[in-house]
Amino acid sequence: MAVKKEHFGRMADGREISLYTIDNGTVSASFTDLGAVWVSMMVPDRNGELADVLLGYDDAEGYLVNGPHFGSIVGRIANRTGGASFTLNGTSYVLGKNKGENNLHSGPDYYDRRLWAAREVGEDSVVFLLDSPDGDQGFPGELKISVKYTLTKENAVDILYAVTSDRDTPVNMTNHAYFNLGGHDSGSVSDTRVQILADSFTPTDADSIPTGEILAVEGTPMDFRTPKTIGTDIGSDYIQIVQGKGFDHNWCLNHAPGICGLAASAYHEASGRAMDVYTDLPGVQFYTGNWLGGEKGKGGVSYEDRDAFCFETQMYPDSVNHPQFPSPVVKAGTAHVTRTSYRFYMGK
């Protein structure tokens, strides 16, 4: 394996944006220093035909806008923060209101619109670095961030997130990759079979803010403990699905805290492609691309609603405002490391 670096575009101020591609001879993955975004994932089907299973754009120009956050590293806090505010150690902090009265993905000054520093590590990895100063996006503390992508010989993309802060600060970072195992241009994912190893989920209100409850999936359309196709229950009149226009919720994973265990799986029968997701984080946001709305992507393809799914490993959403949830707070001077692995298979 080797890391190939090539020109991908330029920032508005002229700084060069680069694309880094790693190929292990079976699959290949590409990443850019613009936002530390995961740009492509080439995976063969059961007949050996390669397809890119990530939705996205052809060049940096698309990622400079990237409304859906295709492949993005999202932080400091991914997902939603209710009321765009929180209190930590007796001090109140206000974030930008970019989703009604709430905050989404710590915008509007998103990490995925910034140029990260990049360095290659050996023949199979690339590391992206970002310094987020005290007060950035409204958060306390200077946060130093490292995101390492590794493509393994076993066809897995391993993501290692490492952060340190000089003050207590909440951190909930994820990767917002949109997958379609039939290929990014193959349309609806309703026939993709999904399993999520979770007995419970965190319900939300009409604005997708967690209510603070943790509910059992048993007896509801949110039950993916036994594999089923995405289309099986996505048309249900269950209020959680109706409010989100599909699945867009956090599942509370069954594995022990801090253990990098199997979180979710997906299988596309027509191509034979499959994937497993492992993480040491307590939750995963399963999102079915409910608001893609004809976004123009790679090769001019129009990405419609439910043409992809996301497995966003994470702390529970809005956990900074719900002390009963696992805490997202990184203590000052303490290194905080989390891991997620997306493992791809073909020929099943």
C-alpha positions in Angstrom: 0.0 0.0 0.0 1.0 3.6 -0.4 -0.6 7.0 0.1 -1.1 9.0 -3.1 -1.4 12.8 -2.8 -2.9 14.9 -5.6 -4.4 18.4 -6.1 -8.1 18.6 -5.3 -8.8 22.4 -5.4 -8.1 25.6 -3.6 -9.6 27.6 -0.6 -11.0 31.0 -1.3 -7.7 32.5 -0.1 -5.7 30.4 -2.6 -4.4 27.7 -0.2 -4.1 24.3 -1.9 -6.5 21.5 -1.0 -5.2 18.0 -1.4 -6.7 14.5 -1.8 -5.0 11.5 -0.2 -5.8 8.0 -1.6 -4.9 4.7 0.0 -5.2 1.5 -2.1 -4.7 -2.0 -0.6 -5.1 -3.8 -3.9 -8.8 -4.8 -3.2 -10.4 -1.6 -1.9 -9.3 2.1 -1.9 -10.3 5.1 0.2 -9.7 8.8 -0.4 -9.7 11.6 2.1 -9.1 15.4 1.9 -7.5 17.9 4.2 -10.6 20.1 3.6 -12.6 19.2 6.7 -10.7 15.9 7.1 -13.5 14.6 4.8 -13.8 10.9 3.8 -14.3 11.4 0.0 -14.6 8.0 -1.6 -14.6 4.3 -0.8 -14.1 1.9 -3.8 -15.4 -1.6 -3.0 -15.9 -4.6 -5.4 -19.2 -6.4 -5.7 -19.4 -10.2 -5.8 -18.3 -10.1 -9.4 -15.3 -8.0 -8.7 -16.8 -4.8 -10.2 -15.7 -1.7 -8.3 -18.1 1.0 -7.2 -17.8 4.1 -5.0 -20.1 3.5 -2.0 -19.9 7.0 -0.6 -22.1 9.9 -1.7 -20.1 13.1 -2.2 -18.7 15.5 -4.8 -16.1 15.3 -7.6 -13.9 18.1 -6.3 -13.2 20.5 -3.4 -15.6 23.1 -4.8 -18.5 20.9 -3.7 -17.1 20.2 -0.3 -16.6 23.9 0.4 -20.4 24.1 0.6 -21.4 20.5 1.4 -24.8 21.2 2.9 -25.4 17.5 3.8 -22.0 17.1 5.3 -21.0 14.3 3.1 -18.1 12.3 4.7 -17.4 15.2 7.1 -15.7 15.1 10.5 -18.2 16.9 12.7 -17.4 18.6 16.0 -16.9 19.9 18.6 -20.4 18.5 19.1 -22.0 16.5 16.4 -25.8 16.3 16.1 -28.1 18.7 17.9 -27.7 20.9 21.0 -31.1 22.0 22.4 -31.6 25.7 22.7 -28.1 26.2 21.2 -26.7 26.5 24.7 -25.4 24.5 27.7 -24.0 25.1 31.1 -20.7 23.6 32.2 -19.0 24.1 35.6 -21.6 26.8 36.5 -20.9 28.9 33.3 -23.4 29.2 30.5 -22.3 29.0 26.8 -24.2 30.0 23.8 -23.8 28.5 20.3 -25.0 29.6 16.9 -28.7 29.0 16.2 -28.5 27.3 12.8 -31.5 24.9 13.1 -34.4 26.9 14.3 -33.8 27.7 18.0 -31.2 24.9 18.2 -27.7 24.2 17.1 -26.7 21.5 14.6 -23.2 20.1 14.2 -21.7 23.1 16.0 -22.3 25.3 13.0 -22.4 27.6 11.3 -18.6 27.7 11.5 -18.3 24.0 10.7 -15.0 22.0 11.0 -15.6 20.6 7.5 -15.2 24.0 5.9 -11.7 24.4 7.3 -8.4 23.4 5.9 -6.7 20.9 8.3 -3.0 20.1 8.5 -2.2 16.7 7.0 0.6 14.3 7.4 1.1 10.8 6.0 1.9 7.9 8.4 3.6 4.9 6.7 1.9 3.4 3.7 -1.7 2.9 5.0 -2.6 6.0 7.1 -3.1 9.8 6.9 -3.6 12.1 9.9 -5.4 15.4 9.9 -4.8 18.0 12.6 -6.9 21.0 13.7 -6.4 23.5 16.5 -9.8 24.9 17.7 -9.1 28.0 19.9 -10.8 28.9 23.1 -14.2 30.3 22.3 -14.3 28.7 18.9 -18.0 28.0 17.9 -18.8 29.2 21.5 -17.0 26.4 23.3 -14.6 26.8 26.2 -10.9 25.7 25.9 -8.3 25.4 23.2 -8.9 22.0 21.7 -6.2 20.2 19.7 -7.7 17.6 17.4 -6.1 14.6 15.6 -8.1 12.4 13.2 -6.2 9.4 11.8 -7.6 7.3 9.0 -6.1 3.9 8.3 -7.0 1.5 5.5 -6.2 -2.0 6.6 -5.3 -5.1 4.7 -8.7 -6.5 5.9 -10.6 -3.8 4.0 -11.5 -1.7 7.0 -11.3 2.1 7.4 -10.2 2.7 11.0 -10.8 6.2 12.4 -8.9 7.3 15.5 -10.0 10.5 17.1 -7.7 12.1 19.7 -8.3 15.4 21.5 -6.8 17.4 24.3 -8.1 20.6 25.9 -6.7 23.2 28.3 -10.1 23.5 29.9 -13.1 21.2 30.5 -15.1 21.2 27.3 -17.7 19.0 25.7 -16.6 16.9 22.7 -18.8 14.6 20.6 -17.1 14.1 17.2 -18.2 11.8 14.4 -17.8 11.0 10.7 -20.9 11.8 8.6 -20.3 9.4 5.7 -23.3 8.6 3.6 -23.3 5.0 2.4 -25.0 3.3 -0.5 -23.6 -0.3 -0.9 -25.1 -0.5 -4.4 -22.9 2.4 -5.4 -23.3 6.1 -4.7 -25.4 6.5 -7.9 -27.7 3.5 -7.4 -30.7 5.2 -5.9 -32.8 4.1 -2.9 -31.4 2.2 0.0 -34.8 0.7 0.9 -33.6 -2.8 0.0 -30.4 -2.6 2.2 -30.7 -4.9 5.2 -29.6 -3.3 8.5 -28.9 -4.6 12.0 -28.2 -2.4 15.0 -27.1 -4.0 18.2 -29.1 -1.9 20.6 -32.0 -2.6 22.9 -33.0 1.0 23.3 -32.9 4.5 21.6 -33.3 8.1 22.6 -36.6 9.5 21.4 -36.8 13.1 20.2 -39.3 15.9 20.0 -40.6 17.5 16.8 -37.3 19.5 16.4 -35.3 16.3 16.7 -34.0 17.2 20.2 -33.8 14.3 22.6 -36.5 14.3 25.3 -34.1 12.8 27.8 -35.9 9.5 27.8 -34.3 6.1 26.9 -37.0 3.8 25.4 -36.9 0.1 24.5 -36.9 -0.7 20.8 -39.0 -3.8 21.4 -42.4 -3.7 19.8 -41.5 -0.6 17.8 -40.3 0.1 14.2 -37.0 1.2 15.8 -36.1 -2.5 16.5 -33.2 -3.5 14.3 -31.8 -6.2 16.6 -32.8 -8.7 14.0 -31.7 -7.6 10.5 -34.4 -6.1 8.3 -34.5 -3.9 5.2 -34.6 -0.1 5.7 -37.8 -0.1 3.7 -39.6 -2.5 6.0 -40.8 0.1 8.6 -39.6 3.5 7.2 -43.2 4.2 6.1 -44.6 3.5 9.5 -47.0 6.0 11.2 -44.9 5.7 14.4 -44.5 9.3 15.6 -40.7 9.2 15.8 -40.4 8.2 12.2 -43.0 10.6 11.0 -41.3 13.5 12.8 -37.9 12.7 11.3 -39.3 11.8 7.8 -37.6 8.5 8.3 -34.9 7.2 10.6 -32.8 9.9 12.2 -32.2 8.8 15.8 -29.6 7.7 18.3 -29.5 4.0 19.3 -28.0 3.2 22.7 -25.5 0.4 21.9 -25.4 -2.8 23.9 -21.6 -3.2 24.2 -19.8 -2.3 27.4 -18.6 1.3 27.8 -15.1 1.8 26.3 -15.1 -1.5 24.5 -14.7 -1.4 20.7 -17.6 -3.6 19.9 -19.9 -4.4 16.9 -22.5 -1.6 16.7 -24.2 -2.1 13.3 -24.2 -4.0 10.0 -25.6 -3.5 6.5 -25.9 -5.8 3.6 -26.9 -5.1 -0.1 -28.1 -8.4 -1.6 -28.0 -7.3 -5.2 -24.2 -6.5 -5.1 -23.1 -8.7 -2.3 -21.5 -5.8 -0.5 -21.7 -5.7 3.2 -20.2 -3.6 6.1 -19.8 -3.8 9.8 -19.3 -0.8 12.1 -17.3 -1.2 15.3 -16.9 1.6 17.9 -16.1 2.2 21.6 -18.6 5.1 21.7 -22.0 4.5 23.4 -24.3 5.5 20.6 -24.9 5.5 16.8 -27.1 7.8 14.8 -28.8 5.9 12.1 -29.9 8.4 9.4 -31.6 7.5 6.1 -30.8 10.6 4.1 -34.3 11.9 4.6 -33.5 15.5 3.5 -31.1 15.0 0.5 -33.7 16.6 -1.8 -32.0 16.2 -5.1 -28.5 17.3 -4.0 -26.1 17.2 -7.1 -23.2 15.0 -6.4 -20.5 13.0 -8.1 -20.8 12.8 -11.8 -23.8 15.1 -11.7 -25.9 12.5 -10.0 -29.0 13.8 -8.2 -29.1 12.4 -4.7 -32.7 12.0 -3.6 -34.2 11.4 -0.2 -33.3 8.0 1.2 -30.6 7.3 -1.4 -28.1 6.7 1.4 -27.7 5.8 5.1 -25.4 7.0 7.8 -24.0 5.2 10.8 -22.7 8.1 12.9 -20.9 6.8 16.0 -21.3 9.2 18.9 -22.1 10.2 22.4 -25.8 10.6 22.8 -27.2 13.8 21.1 -27.6 16.8 23.4 -25.9 14.9 26.2 -24.4 18.1 27.4 -27.9 19.1 28.5 -28.9 15.7 29.8 -26.9 14.6 32.9 -28.5 11.1 32.8 -26.8 10.5 29.4 -23.1 9.5 29.2 -21.0 12.6 29.7 -19.3 14.2 26.7 -17.0 16.4 28.8 -13.3 16.1 28.2 -11.4 17.1 31.3 -8.7 19.7 31.0 -5.2 18.2 30.4 -6.6 14.8 29.7 -6.1 13.0 26.4 -9.4 11.7 25.1 -9.3 9.0 22.4 -12.1 7.2 20.6 -12.2 4.6 17.8 -14.6 3.6 15.0 -14.0 1.0 12.3 -16.0 0.6 9.1 -15.2 -2.9 7.7 -16.2 -3.8 4.2 -17.0 -7.2 2.7 -17.9 -8.4 -0.8 -19.2 -11.6 -2.4 -21.7 -12.5 0.4 
